[in-house]
């Protein structure tokens, strides 16, 4: 029997100002917003509870009708998502999952501007926090999925003298994402904690020029996302770069890991996922989106993530 669900009513009451929300989520905390706007009427609250109940995942083995679910995912998830989608389709063959990959900041902005999206899978909590503050996430669907680590890498045969963050200034050039990109933010966090960069209230606001000056004027190729950094180093366009450990998957013959940066320098690199409010989606699309997010928390998904060098130990 095909699964039919009651449409989820997604009426967001904008009682919290974005300014107050931004203040409460100024750090990359993975904790969720504790304050939610109340429903405008008792009937609205009743309907919302009914829809939440009817949109439970397909644990009973039922299969969705044909539908398409759009997933906005961080660039560093590009490779693993193909395998995850293939695994999910073994039990849900009628759900077509379409991925759009870019920096988490770029994807967040697209969602804010009204782009059609069902699931957001971010490389950092900051962007997810912002969307949650704006009531653009379906309540109760947010989960921390995996952890990751920042790495300093070079291309095979580079003969670089760089061994890690401490001597990045020895490089002739560095590929590095800007501060609005999670890997760029985590890189800056690590450089601050290593005593190379001066402390800042918001490390993501530290400019590429400031990083270059702190490293003695080394040339830095500012990149739009971690995929661009990975390509720049793998192709030899830049001597070294900072990427995620998972980005080295499949490039072991082209990239050499010089340092896996410890969590005590970067903090946890948490990847959260959640269903996005999509008023254009029908009931099947909404239910399938919720179900896919739940799948990402499963043991089957965790095994796939580990194969792609992600850390599934998430607190």
Short mmCIF file of C-alpha atoms in Angstrom, two decimals:
data_model
loop_
_atom_site.label_atom_id
_atom_site.label_comp_id
_atom_site.label_asym_id
_atom_site.label_seq_id
_atom_site.Cartn_x
_atom_site.Cartn_y
_atom_site.Cartn_z
CA UNK A 1 0.00 0.00 0.00
CA UNK A 2 1.36 3.39 -0.98
CA UNK A 3 2.07 5.77 1.83
CA UNK A 4 -0.19 8.82 2.05
CA UNK A 5 0.31 11.48 4.67
CA UNK A 6 -1.52 14.54 5.82
CA UNK A 7 0.07 17.76 4.60
CA UNK A 8 2.28 19.47 7.11
CA UNK A 9 1.15 22.98 7.94
CA UNK A 10 4.23 25.13 8.03
CA UNK A 11 3.00 28.49 9.26
CA UNK A 12 5.95 30.23 10.86
CA UNK A 13 5.16 32.97 13.37
CA UNK A 14 7.99 35.48 13.18
CA UNK A 15 7.77 36.57 16.84
CA UNK A 16 11.51 36.56 17.35
CA UNK A 17 13.49 39.25 15.60
CA UNK A 18 16.38 38.13 13.42
CA UNK A 19 18.70 40.43 15.31
CA UNK A 20 17.96 38.71 18.62
CA UNK A 21 18.22 35.33 16.92
CA UNK A 22 21.60 36.15 15.41
CA UNK A 23 22.89 37.21 18.81
CA UNK A 24 21.85 33.96 20.46
CA UNK A 25 23.53 31.93 17.73
CA UNK A 26 26.75 33.87 17.22
CA UNK A 27 28.86 30.78 17.82
CA UNK A 28 28.96 27.49 15.87
CA UNK A 29 27.00 25.72 18.56
CA UNK A 30 25.17 22.58 17.55
CA UNK A 31 22.43 23.24 20.14
CA UNK A 32 19.00 24.07 18.82
CA UNK A 33 17.03 27.28 19.45
CA UNK A 34 15.01 26.86 22.62
CA UNK A 35 12.52 29.64 21.91
CA UNK A 36 9.75 29.01 19.38
CA UNK A 37 6.85 31.24 18.41
CA UNK A 38 3.50 29.99 19.72
CA UNK A 39 0.71 29.02 17.35
CA UNK A 40 -1.84 31.74 16.70
CA UNK A 41 -4.79 29.54 17.62
CA UNK A 42 -5.65 26.25 19.30
CA UNK A 43 -6.90 24.80 16.04
CA UNK A 44 -3.59 25.61 14.34
CA UNK A 45 -1.66 23.84 17.10
CA UNK A 46 -3.95 20.81 16.80
CA UNK A 47 -3.48 20.61 13.03
CA UNK A 48 0.29 20.92 13.35
CA UNK A 49 0.42 18.07 15.86
CA UNK A 50 -1.71 15.92 13.56
CA UNK A 51 0.53 16.57 10.57
CA UNK A 52 3.70 15.84 12.54
CA UNK A 53 2.25 12.50 13.60
CA UNK A 54 1.23 11.57 10.06
CA UNK A 55 4.64 12.43 8.60
CA UNK A 56 6.59 9.79 10.51
CA UNK A 57 9.30 7.94 8.60
CA UNK A 58 8.54 4.71 6.80
CA UNK A 59 9.74 2.37 9.52
CA UNK A 60 6.80 0.08 8.69
CA UNK A 61 8.32 -0.69 5.30
CA UNK A 62 5.78 1.18 3.18
CA UNK A 63 7.01 2.75 -0.04
CA UNK A 64 6.41 6.31 -1.20
CA UNK A 65 4.73 7.17 -4.49
CA UNK A 66 6.88 8.82 -7.17
CA UNK A 67 8.31 12.10 -5.88
CA UNK A 68 11.40 14.29 -6.13
CA UNK A 69 13.28 15.56 -3.08
CA UNK A 70 15.81 18.38 -3.48
CA UNK A 71 18.80 18.24 -1.13
CA UNK A 72 21.10 21.22 -0.60
CA UNK A 73 24.37 19.77 0.72
CA UNK A 74 27.80 21.12 1.53
CA UNK A 75 30.37 20.66 -1.23
CA UNK A 76 32.38 18.27 0.95
CA UNK A 77 29.42 15.86 0.90
CA UNK A 78 29.32 15.52 -2.88
CA UNK A 79 30.95 12.09 -3.15
CA UNK A 80 29.38 10.41 -0.13
CA UNK A 81 25.91 11.63 -1.07
CA UNK A 82 25.94 9.60 -4.27
CA UNK A 83 26.44 6.42 -2.24
CA UNK A 84 23.92 7.47 0.42
CA UNK A 85 21.27 8.15 -2.22
CA UNK A 86 21.93 4.79 -3.86
CA UNK A 87 21.54 3.02 -0.51
CA UNK A 88 18.34 4.91 0.33
CA UNK A 89 16.81 4.05 -3.04
CA UNK A 90 17.14 0.33 -2.27
CA UNK A 91 14.13 0.71 0.03
CA UNK A 92 12.59 3.83 -1.53
CA UNK A 93 13.02 3.40 -5.30
CA UNK A 94 10.32 5.94 -6.17
CA UNK A 95 12.04 8.85 -4.41
CA UNK A 96 14.30 10.78 -6.77
CA UNK A 97 16.87 12.68 -4.71
CA UNK A 98 18.42 15.66 -6.51
CA UNK A 99 21.52 17.15 -4.90
CA UNK A 100 22.78 20.72 -5.16
CA UNK A 101 26.31 21.17 -3.77
CA UNK A 102 28.10 24.37 -2.76
CA UNK A 103 29.45 26.10 0.33
CA UNK A 104 27.02 25.96 3.25
CA UNK A 105 26.86 29.76 3.36
CA UNK A 106 25.88 30.00 -0.30
CA UNK A 107 23.22 27.32 0.10
CA UNK A 108 21.83 29.00 3.22
CA UNK A 109 21.46 32.27 1.32
CA UNK A 110 19.66 30.50 -1.52
CA UNK A 111 17.18 28.99 0.94
CA UNK A 112 16.63 32.38 2.57
CA UNK A 113 15.93 33.86 -0.85
CA UNK A 114 13.23 31.28 -1.55
CA UNK A 115 15.00 28.57 -3.53
CA UNK A 116 13.03 25.32 -3.65
CA UNK A 117 14.70 22.93 -1.21
CA UNK A 118 13.50 20.02 0.92
CA UNK A 119 16.60 19.04 2.91
CA UNK A 120 19.62 21.09 4.04
CA UNK A 121 22.81 19.22 4.98
CA UNK A 122 25.33 21.77 6.23
CA UNK A 123 29.05 21.53 7.02
CA UNK A 124 28.57 23.71 10.10
CA UNK A 125 25.99 24.54 12.74
CA UNK A 126 26.13 28.31 12.11
CA UNK A 127 24.17 28.22 8.86
CA UNK A 128 21.65 25.74 10.27
CA UNK A 129 21.20 27.90 13.37
CA UNK A 130 20.42 30.91 11.19
CA UNK A 131 17.76 29.07 9.19
CA UNK A 132 16.24 27.72 12.38
CA UNK A 133 16.04 31.25 13.78
CA UNK A 134 14.20 32.33 10.65
CA UNK A 135 11.69 29.46 11.04
CA UNK A 136 12.81 27.93 7.75
CA UNK A 137 13.35 24.44 9.18
CA UNK A 138 10.64 21.91 9.99
CA UNK A 139 10.59 21.67 13.76
CA UNK A 140 11.91 18.44 15.22
CA UNK A 141 13.76 17.28 12.09
CA UNK A 142 17.24 18.65 12.84
CA UNK A 143 19.98 16.12 13.64
CA UNK A 144 23.76 16.24 14.01
CA UNK A 145 24.92 13.63 11.51
CA UNK A 146 28.73 13.44 11.37
CA UNK A 147 31.96 15.10 12.47
CA UNK A 148 34.95 15.90 10.26
CA UNK A 149 38.53 17.13 10.60
CA UNK A 150 40.45 19.88 8.85
CA UNK A 151 43.65 18.77 7.11
CA UNK A 152 46.66 20.52 5.66
CA UNK A 153 47.38 18.87 2.30
CA UNK A 154 49.81 19.13 -0.58
CA UNK A 155 50.01 17.45 -3.96
CA UNK A 156 52.09 14.31 -4.44
CA UNK A 157 55.66 15.15 -5.39
CA UNK A 158 55.50 18.76 -4.20
CA UNK A 159 58.61 18.49 -1.98
CA UNK A 160 57.05 21.13 0.27
CA UNK A 161 58.76 22.09 3.52
CA UNK A 162 55.38 22.62 5.18
CA UNK A 163 54.46 20.05 7.83
CA UNK A 164 51.24 21.62 9.12
CA UNK A 165 49.68 24.81 10.45
CA UNK A 166 52.75 25.82 12.44
CA UNK A 167 54.90 26.36 9.36
CA UNK A 168 52.36 27.33 6.71
CA UNK A 169 54.50 30.40 6.11
CA UNK A 170 57.04 28.17 4.34
CA UNK A 171 54.62 27.60 1.45
CA UNK A 172 54.98 29.49 -1.81
CA UNK A 173 51.18 29.61 -2.08
CA UNK A 174 48.16 28.40 -0.15
CA UNK A 175 44.64 27.52 -1.31
CA UNK A 176 42.16 28.51 1.42
CA UNK A 177 38.42 29.05 1.54
CA UNK A 178 37.16 32.43 2.70
CA UNK A 179 35.75 32.87 6.19
CA UNK A 180 32.10 32.50 5.15
CA UNK A 181 32.82 28.92 4.09
CA UNK A 182 32.87 26.46 7.02
CA UNK A 183 36.30 24.97 6.19
CA UNK A 184 37.68 28.52 5.93
CA UNK A 185 36.14 29.42 9.27
CA UNK A 186 37.53 26.30 10.95
CA UNK A 187 40.97 26.98 9.45
CA UNK A 188 40.94 30.48 10.93
CA UNK A 189 39.78 29.08 14.27
CA UNK A 190 42.74 26.69 14.28
CA UNK A 191 45.21 29.44 13.35
CA UNK A 192 43.89 31.59 16.21
CA UNK A 193 44.17 28.75 18.72
CA UNK A 194 47.66 27.93 17.44
CA UNK A 195 48.70 31.52 18.19
CA UNK A 196 49.29 32.42 14.54
CA UNK A 197 46.29 34.73 14.14
CA UNK A 198 45.07 37.25 16.69
CA UNK A 199 41.82 36.47 18.49
CA UNK A 200 38.63 37.88 17.03
CA UNK A 201 35.01 38.02 18.17
CA UNK A 202 34.03 36.36 14.88
CA UNK A 203 36.85 34.39 13.27
CA UNK A 204 34.89 34.05 10.05
CA UNK A 205 35.31 37.82 9.61
CA UNK A 206 39.12 37.51 9.48
CA UNK A 207 40.02 38.40 5.91
CA UNK A 208 42.29 36.46 3.59
CA UNK A 209 44.61 39.48 3.57
CA UNK A 210 44.89 39.33 7.37
CA UNK A 211 45.73 35.63 7.21
CA UNK A 212 48.39 36.32 4.58
CA UNK A 213 49.97 39.06 6.69
CA UNK A 214 50.04 36.79 9.76
CA UNK A 215 51.89 34.21 7.65
CA UNK A 216 54.51 36.69 6.49
CA UNK A 217 52.84 37.74 3.26
CA UNK A 218 52.45 34.31 1.68
CA UNK A 219 50.24 34.23 -1.43
CA UNK A 220 46.76 32.90 -0.68
CA UNK A 221 44.31 31.75 -3.33
CA UNK A 222 40.91 32.58 -1.81
CA UNK A 223 38.45 29.84 -2.82
CA UNK A 224 34.66 29.83 -2.93
CA UNK A 225 34.26 26.34 -1.44
CA UNK A 226 36.28 23.38 -0.26
CA UNK A 227 35.99 21.63 -3.63
CA UNK A 228 37.87 24.49 -5.29
CA UNK A 229 40.59 24.24 -2.63
CA UNK A 230 40.91 20.50 -3.18
CA UNK A 231 41.20 20.88 -6.94
CA UNK A 232 43.72 23.74 -6.69
CA UNK A 233 46.08 21.63 -4.60
CA UNK A 234 45.52 18.31 -6.40
CA UNK A 235 46.29 20.00 -9.72
CA UNK A 236 49.42 21.65 -8.30
CA UNK A 237 48.13 25.20 -8.74
CA UNK A 238 48.89 25.83 -5.07
CA UNK A 239 51.54 24.20 -2.92
CA UNK A 240 49.31 23.49 0.08
CA UNK A 241 45.72 23.98 1.20
CA UNK A 242 43.29 23.28 4.02
CA UNK A 243 40.45 20.86 3.32
CA UNK A 244 38.41 18.30 5.23
CA UNK A 245 39.83 14.83 5.75
CA UNK A 246 36.82 13.45 3.85
CA UNK A 247 37.85 15.52 0.80
CA UNK A 248 40.95 13.36 0.39
CA UNK A 249 38.80 10.29 -0.29
CA UNK A 250 39.51 8.98 -3.78
CA UNK A 251 42.48 11.32 -4.20
CA UNK A 252 44.99 9.35 -2.20
CA UNK A 253 47.29 9.10 -5.23
CA UNK A 254 47.19 12.88 -5.81
CA UNK A 255 46.98 14.42 -2.36
CA UNK A 256 49.30 13.99 0.60
CA UNK A 257 47.99 14.75 4.08
CA UNK A 258 50.59 16.79 5.97
CA UNK A 259 48.56 17.25 9.15
CA UNK A 260 45.18 16.21 10.47
CA UNK A 261 44.34 19.21 12.64
CA UNK A 262 43.18 18.12 16.13
CA UNK A 263 39.72 19.03 17.37
CA UNK A 264 41.21 21.06 20.24
CA UNK A 265 42.31 23.62 17.63
CA UNK A 266 39.21 23.66 15.41
CA UNK A 267 36.48 22.53 17.75
CA UNK A 268 34.06 19.88 16.53
CA UNK A 269 33.26 20.11 12.82
CA UNK A 270 29.63 19.07 13.07
CA UNK A 271 27.47 18.47 9.99
CA UNK A 272 23.77 18.91 10.82
CA UNK A 273 20.87 18.02 8.53
CA UNK A 274 17.21 19.06 8.64
CA UNK A 275 14.04 19.20 6.59
CA UNK A 276 13.46 22.65 5.10
CA UNK A 277 10.10 24.39 5.00
CA UNK A 278 8.97 24.06 1.38
CA UNK A 279 5.48 25.43 0.83
CA UNK A 280 5.50 24.21 -2.77
CA UNK A 281 6.01 20.56 -1.77
CA UNK A 282 3.07 18.17 -1.70
CA UNK A 283 2.46 15.73 1.14
CA UNK A 284 4.47 12.90 -0.41
CA UNK A 285 7.48 15.12 -1.08
CA UNK A 286 7.41 16.45 2.50
CA UNK A 287 7.14 12.98 4.01
CA UNK A 288 9.96 11.64 1.82
CA UNK A 289 12.20 14.58 2.78
CA UNK A 290 11.64 13.86 6.47
CA UNK A 291 12.29 10.17 5.89
CA UNK A 292 15.60 10.84 4.11
CA UNK A 293 16.83 12.98 7.01
CA UNK A 294 15.96 10.11 9.36
CA UNK A 295 17.86 7.72 7.08
CA UNK A 296 20.98 9.87 7.49
CA UNK A 297 20.94 9.03 11.22
CA UNK A 298 20.78 5.26 10.60
CA UNK A 299 23.48 2.65 11.15
CA UNK A 300 23.51 1.96 7.40
CA UNK A 301 24.30 5.60 6.67
CA UNK A 302 26.94 5.72 9.42
CA UNK A 303 28.83 2.83 7.83
CA UNK A 304 28.88 4.69 4.51
CA UNK A 305 30.10 7.90 6.15
CA UNK A 306 32.99 6.05 7.80
CA UNK A 307 34.07 4.63 4.45
CA UNK A 308 34.38 8.21 3.19
CA UNK A 309 36.58 9.27 6.15
CA UNK A 310 33.87 11.00 8.16
CA UNK A 311 33.81 10.68 11.94
CA UNK A 312 30.48 9.27 13.12
CA UNK A 313 31.24 9.86 16.81
CA UNK A 314 28.98 12.87 17.32
CA UNK A 315 28.15 14.16 20.78
#
